[in-house]
Coordinates of C-alpha atoms in Angstrom, one line a residue:
X1 CA -60.2 67.7 -25.0
X2 CA -59.6 66.6 -21.4
X3 CA -61.2 68.9 -18.8
X4 CA -59.5 69.1 -15.4
X5 CA -60.8 70.9 -12.4
X6 CA -58.1 71.7 -9.9
X7 CA -58.9 70.8 -6.3
X8 CA -58.6 72.9 -3.2
X9 CA -54.8 72.3 -2.7
X10 CA -53.8 72.8 -6.3
X11 CA -52.0 69.4 -6.4
X12 CA -52.5 66.8 -9.0
X13 CA -53.8 64.2 -6.8
X14 CA -56.9 66.2 -6.2
X15 CA -57.7 66.5 -9.9
X16 CA -61.3 65.6 -10.8
X17 CA -61.9 64.7 -14.5
X18 CA -65.3 65.8 -15.7
X19 CA -67.4 64.7 -18.7
X20 CA -65.2 61.7 -19.5
X21 CA -66.8 58.2 -19.8
X22 CA -64.9 55.3 -18.4
X23 CA -63.6 52.8 -20.9
X24 CA -64.0 49.8 -18.6
X25 CA -67.0 50.7 -16.6
X26 CA -65.1 51.2 -13.5
X27 CA -64.1 54.4 -11.7
X28 CA -61.2 54.1 -9.5
X29 CA -60.7 56.5 -6.6
X30 CA -58.2 59.2 -6.4
X31 CA -58.0 60.7 -2.9
X32 CA -61.6 59.7 -2.4
X33 CA -62.7 61.1 -5.7
X34 CA -64.0 59.0 -8.5
X35 CA -62.1 59.4 -11.7
X36 CA -62.0 57.5 -15.0
X37 CA -59.2 54.9 -15.1
X38 CA -57.5 56.4 -18.0
X39 CA -56.6 59.6 -16.1
X40 CA -52.8 59.5 -15.1
X41 CA -51.7 62.0 -12.5
X42 CA -48.2 63.2 -11.6
X43 CA -47.1 66.0 -9.1
X44 CA -47.4 69.4 -10.7
X45 CA -46.0 72.6 -9.2
X46 CA -48.8 73.9 -7.2
X47 CA -47.5 77.4 -7.5
X48 CA -48.6 77.5 -11.1
X49 CA -52.1 76.2 -10.4
X50 CA -55.1 78.1 -8.9
X51 CA -58.0 76.4 -7.3
X52 CA -61.4 76.4 -9.0
X53 CA -59.7 76.9 -12.5
X54 CA -60.4 74.6 -15.4
X55 CA -57.8 73.7 -17.9
X56 CA -58.7 72.3 -21.4
X57 CA -56.1 70.5 -23.4
X58 CA -55.7 68.2 -26.3
X59 CA -52.7 66.4 -24.6
X60 CA -52.9 62.7 -24.3
X61 CA -53.0 61.2 -20.9
X62 CA -49.5 59.9 -21.1
X63 CA -48.1 63.2 -22.1
X64 CA -50.0 64.9 -19.2
X65 CA -48.1 62.6 -16.9
X66 CA -44.8 63.9 -18.1
X67 CA -45.6 67.5 -17.5
X68 CA -43.9 69.4 -14.6
X69 CA -46.2 72.4 -14.7
X70 CA -49.3 73.7 -16.3
X71 CA -49.4 77.4 -17.4
X72 CA -52.6 79.1 -16.1
X73 CA -54.5 79.2 -19.4
X74 CA -57.9 78.2 -20.1
X75 CA -57.1 76.2 -23.3
X76 CA -54.2 75.1 -25.4
X77 CA -53.4 72.7 -28.1
X78 CA -50.1 71.0 -29.0
X79 CA -48.3 70.1 -32.1
X80 CA -45.3 71.1 -34.3
X81 CA -45.6 74.2 -36.6
X82 CA -43.9 74.7 -40.0
X83 CA -42.0 77.6 -38.4
X84 CA -39.8 75.1 -36.5
X85 CA -37.8 74.2 -39.6
X86 CA -37.1 77.9 -40.3
X87 CA -35.9 78.4 -36.8
X88 CA -33.6 75.3 -37.1
X89 CA -32.3 76.6 -40.5
X90 CA -31.6 80.0 -39.0
X91 CA -29.8 78.5 -36.1
X92 CA -27.8 76.2 -38.4
X93 CA -26.5 79.2 -40.3
X94 CA -25.7 81.0 -37.1
X95 CA -23.7 78.2 -35.5
X96 CA -22.1 77.1 -38.8
X97 CA -20.8 80.6 -39.5
X98 CA -19.5 81.0 -36.0
X99 CA -17.4 77.8 -36.3
X100 CA -16.4 78.8 -39.8
X101 CA -14.8 82.1 -38.3
X102 CA -13.1 80.0 -35.7
X103 CA -11.1 78.1 -38.2
X104 CA -10.8 80.6 -41.1
X105 CA -7.0 81.1 -40.9
X106 CA -5.9 77.5 -40.4
X107 CA -6.3 76.5 -44.0
X108 CA -4.0 79.4 -45.1
X109 CA -1.5 79.4 -42.2
X110 CA 1.5 80.7 -44.3
X111 CA -0.4 83.4 -46.0
X112 CA -2.0 84.6 -42.8
X113 CA 1.3 84.7 -41.0
X114 CA 2.8 86.7 -43.9
X115 CA -0.2 89.1 -44.1
X116 CA -0.3 89.9 -40.3
X117 CA 3.5 89.5 -39.7
X118 CA 3.2 87.0 -36.9
X119 CA 4.6 83.5 -36.2
X120 CA 2.8 80.2 -35.8
X121 CA 2.1 80.5 -32.0
X122 CA 0.2 83.7 -32.6
X123 CA -1.7 82.3 -35.6
X124 CA -2.7 79.2 -33.5
X125 CA -4.1 81.5 -30.8
X126 CA -6.7 82.7 -33.3
X127 CA -8.2 79.3 -33.0
X128 CA -7.3 78.4 -29.5
X129 CA -8.9 81.5 -28.2
X130 CA -12.3 79.7 -28.9
X131 CA -11.3 76.9 -26.7
X132 CA -9.9 79.0 -24.0
X133 CA -13.0 81.2 -23.7
X134 CA -15.7 78.5 -23.9
X135 CA -15.2 77.0 -20.4
X136 CA -15.6 80.5 -19.0
X137 CA -18.8 81.5 -20.8
X138 CA -20.5 78.1 -21.1
X139 CA -22.2 78.1 -17.7
X140 CA -23.6 81.7 -17.6
X141 CA -24.8 81.6 -21.3
X142 CA -26.3 78.1 -21.0
X143 CA -28.1 79.2 -17.9
X144 CA -29.5 82.1 -19.7
X145 CA -30.9 80.4 -22.8
X146 CA -32.4 77.5 -20.7
X147 CA -34.7 79.9 -18.9
X148 CA -37.4 79.6 -21.6
X149 CA -38.4 80.5 -25.1
X150 CA -38.0 84.2 -24.7
X151 CA -34.5 83.8 -23.3
X152 CA -33.5 81.4 -26.1
X153 CA -34.7 83.9 -28.7
X154 CA -32.7 86.8 -27.1
X155 CA -29.6 84.6 -26.6
X156 CA -29.6 83.8 -30.4
X157 CA -30.1 87.5 -31.2
X158 CA -27.2 88.4 -29.0
X159 CA -25.1 85.7 -30.6
X160 CA -26.0 87.1 -34.0
X161 CA -25.1 90.6 -33.1
X162 CA -21.7 89.5 -31.6
X163 CA -20.9 87.5 -34.6
X164 CA -21.6 90.5 -36.8
X165 CA -19.5 92.7 -34.6
X166 CA -16.7 90.3 -34.6
X167 CA -16.7 89.8 -38.3
X168 CA -16.7 93.6 -38.8
X169 CA -13.7 94.0 -36.5
X170 CA -11.8 91.3 -38.3
X171 CA -12.3 92.9 -41.6
X172 CA -11.1 96.3 -40.1
X173 CA -7.9 94.5 -39.3
X174 CA -7.0 94.1 -42.9
X175 CA -6.8 97.8 -43.4
X176 CA -3.7 98.1 -41.3
X177 CA -2.6 94.4 -41.1
X178 CA -3.0 94.7 -37.3
X179 CA -3.0 91.3 -35.5
X180 CA -4.2 92.9 -32.4
X181 CA -7.5 94.1 -34.0
X182 CA -7.8 90.8 -35.6
X183 CA -7.4 88.9 -32.2
X184 CA -10.1 91.3 -30.7
X185 CA -12.5 90.3 -33.4
X186 CA -11.8 86.6 -32.9
X187 CA -12.3 86.9 -29.2
X188 CA -15.8 88.6 -29.7
X189 CA -16.9 85.8 -31.9
X190 CA -15.4 83.2 -29.5
X191 CA -17.6 84.6 -26.7
X192 CA -20.7 84.3 -28.9
X193 CA -20.1 80.6 -29.2
X194 CA -21.4 80.2 -25.7
X195 CA -25.0 80.8 -26.9
X196 CA -24.9 78.4 -29.8
X197 CA -23.0 75.2 -28.7
X198 CA -25.5 74.3 -26.0
X199 CA -28.7 75.5 -27.9
X200 CA -29.6 72.5 -30.1
X201 CA -31.3 70.5 -27.3
X202 CA -33.1 73.6 -26.1
X203 CA -34.4 74.5 -29.6
X204 CA -35.5 70.9 -30.0
X205 CA -37.4 70.8 -26.7
X206 CA -39.2 74.2 -27.4
X207 CA -39.9 73.8 -31.1
X208 CA -40.1 70.2 -32.0
X209 CA -42.3 67.2 -31.2
X210 CA -40.8 64.5 -29.1
X211 CA -40.2 62.0 -32.0
X212 CA -38.2 64.8 -33.8
X213 CA -35.9 65.7 -30.9
X214 CA -33.0 63.5 -31.9
X215 CA -33.2 64.7 -35.6
X216 CA -33.4 68.3 -34.7
X217 CA -30.5 68.2 -32.1
X218 CA -28.5 66.2 -34.6
X219 CA -29.0 68.8 -37.4
X220 CA -28.0 71.7 -35.0
X221 CA -24.9 69.9 -33.9
X222 CA -23.9 68.9 -37.5
X223 CA -24.3 72.5 -38.7
X224 CA -21.6 73.5 -36.2
X225 CA -19.2 71.0 -37.9
X226 CA -20.1 72.0 -41.4
X227 CA -18.6 75.5 -40.8
X228 CA -15.0 74.2 -40.7
X229 CA -15.6 72.2 -43.7
X230 CA -16.7 75.2 -45.7
X231 CA -13.7 77.2 -44.3
X232 CA -11.2 74.7 -45.6
X233 CA -12.7 75.1 -49.1
X234 CA -13.4 78.8 -49.1
X235 CA -10.1 80.1 -47.4
X236 CA -7.7 78.6 -49.9
X237 CA -10.0 79.5 -52.8
X238 CA -9.8 83.3 -52.0
X239 CA -6.5 83.7 -50.1
X240 CA -3.0 83.1 -51.4
X241 CA -1.1 80.8 -49.0
X242 CA 2.1 82.5 -49.7
X243 CA 1.5 86.2 -49.5
X244 CA -2.0 86.4 -47.9
X245 CA -3.3 88.3 -50.9
X246 CA -7.1 88.1 -50.8
X247 CA -7.5 88.2 -47.0
X248 CA -9.7 91.2 -47.2
X249 CA -12.0 89.6 -49.7
X250 CA -12.3 86.5 -47.6
X251 CA -13.2 88.4 -44.5
X252 CA -15.7 90.6 -46.4
X253 CA -17.5 87.5 -47.7
X254 CA -17.7 86.1 -44.2
X255 CA -19.0 89.5 -42.9
X256 CA -21.8 89.6 -45.6
X257 CA -22.8 86.0 -44.8
X258 CA -22.9 86.8 -41.0
X259 CA -24.9 90.0 -41.7
X260 CA -27.5 88.1 -43.7
X261 CA -27.7 85.5 -40.9
X262 CA -28.1 88.2 -38.3
X263 CA -31.1 89.6 -40.2
X264 CA -32.5 86.0 -40.6
X265 CA -32.3 85.4 -36.8
X266 CA -34.0 88.7 -36.1
X267 CA -36.8 88.2 -38.5
X268 CA -37.4 84.4 -38.6
X269 CA -37.0 83.4 -34.9
X270 CA -40.1 84.4 -32.9
X271 CA -40.4 84.5 -29.1
X272 CA -42.2 81.2 -28.9
X273 CA -44.2 78.8 -31.2
X274 CA -47.8 79.6 -32.0
X275 CA -48.5 76.4 -30.0
X276 CA -46.2 74.1 -27.9
X277 CA -45.2 71.0 -29.8
X278 CA -45.7 68.8 -26.8
X279 CA -47.3 69.1 -23.4
X280 CA -43.9 69.1 -21.8
X281 CA -42.9 72.0 -24.0
X282 CA -46.0 74.0 -22.9
X283 CA -44.5 74.1 -19.4
X284 CA -41.0 74.7 -20.8
X285 CA -42.2 77.8 -22.6
X286 CA -43.1 79.4 -19.3
X287 CA -40.2 78.0 -17.3
X288 CA -39.5 79.8 -14.0
X289 CA -35.9 81.0 -14.2
X290 CA -33.6 79.5 -11.6
X291 CA -30.8 81.7 -10.1
X292 CA -27.3 81.3 -11.6
X293 CA -26.2 80.0 -8.2
X294 CA -28.8 77.2 -8.2
X295 CA -27.9 76.3 -11.8
X296 CA -24.2 75.9 -10.8
X297 CA -25.3 73.8 -7.7
X298 CA -27.2 71.5 -10.1
X299 CA -24.1 71.1 -12.3
X300 CA -22.0 70.4 -9.4
X301 CA -24.4 67.7 -8.2
X302 CA -24.4 66.0 -11.6
X303 CA -20.7 65.9 -11.5
X304 CA -20.9 63.7 -8.3
X305 CA -22.0 60.8 -10.6
X306 CA -19.1 58.7 -11.8
X307 CA -21.0 57.9 -15.0
X308 CA -21.4 61.5 -15.9
X309 CA -17.6 62.2 -15.1
X310 CA -16.6 59.3 -17.4
X311 CA -19.0 60.6 -20.1
X312 CA -17.5 64.1 -19.9
X313 CA -13.9 62.7 -20.1
X314 CA -14.8 60.5 -23.1
X315 CA -16.6 63.2 -24.9
X316 CA -13.9 65.8 -23.9
X317 CA -11.2 63.6 -25.5
X318 CA -13.2 63.2 -28.7
X319 CA -13.8 66.9 -29.0
X320 CA -10.2 67.8 -28.1
X321 CA -8.9 65.5 -30.8
X322 CA -11.3 66.9 -33.4
X323 CA -10.6 70.5 -32.6
X324 CA -6.8 70.0 -32.6
X325 CA -6.9 68.1 -35.8
X326 CA -9.0 70.9 -37.5
X327 CA -6.7 73.6 -36.1
X328 CA -3.5 71.9 -37.4
X329 CA -5.0 70.2 -40.6
X330 CA -3.5 72.8 -42.9
X331 CA 0.0 72.2 -41.4
X332 CA -0.4 68.5 -41.5
X333 CA -1.3 68.6 -45.3

């Protein structure tokens, strides 16, 4: 463990390392204080440090350099826990089922139109409502879940409850064949997607070690695309594409799956890991929430970069093509 004593100002450049032998026999000076050469300092937020406090950590020196803040705790250790895979699996079911409900009716367009008595435009809006709502809910919901591990847990729980409510409303629509009730249910699930589409990087950063970030984020994103694939298999298997018979059974199956996932999210996703996976995550777990206005200002500042704009346009075109293709695939076939 590395023992650091915080200096009078609470800044990193006044850290004094104690009880650490030098590897090369020399002790370079840091603000007039002798410190072992392997100690690497970077500016920490002084608001989170208190003078005369000692912090003990098993972080490596390089990891310590990447930290942006240290939580006022006397000791902590880092490393991934087995629970991280349970959290990722739970999230994968959550986001996969949400995207499955998005595209439920596209594979059985004719049957759905016959069952609810609507034309193609109304049916397409069951899918397009997701794309219409997302730009509205993305910023506030992303701001919320990026406020720390507790906010992420609550965001996933809210999403699970909204998925469950939307699935229940959709099932109720089959009792009277009401398109209006169905559209309300679709709208509720469309709002819920705001918590899931931007969550994979946040889950990776809080729960996974640095070398696993790419894998964990990729699994979370891929799970969202598995949902439509399952829908294109399940919907035609349960619903007649001529009369719409079996619609109630399809929506009941989805409701049961969503209910099971909601229970899994509530039970299996704790507030935070028993220990942070990295030193950077230890700071992120206790991140100080910025205001929504500050968050929007940061987003606006990022958009001033031409590279970011080009990346957004390129990615937007890819996603738009994918979503349009998935929405109209049934008609194309």
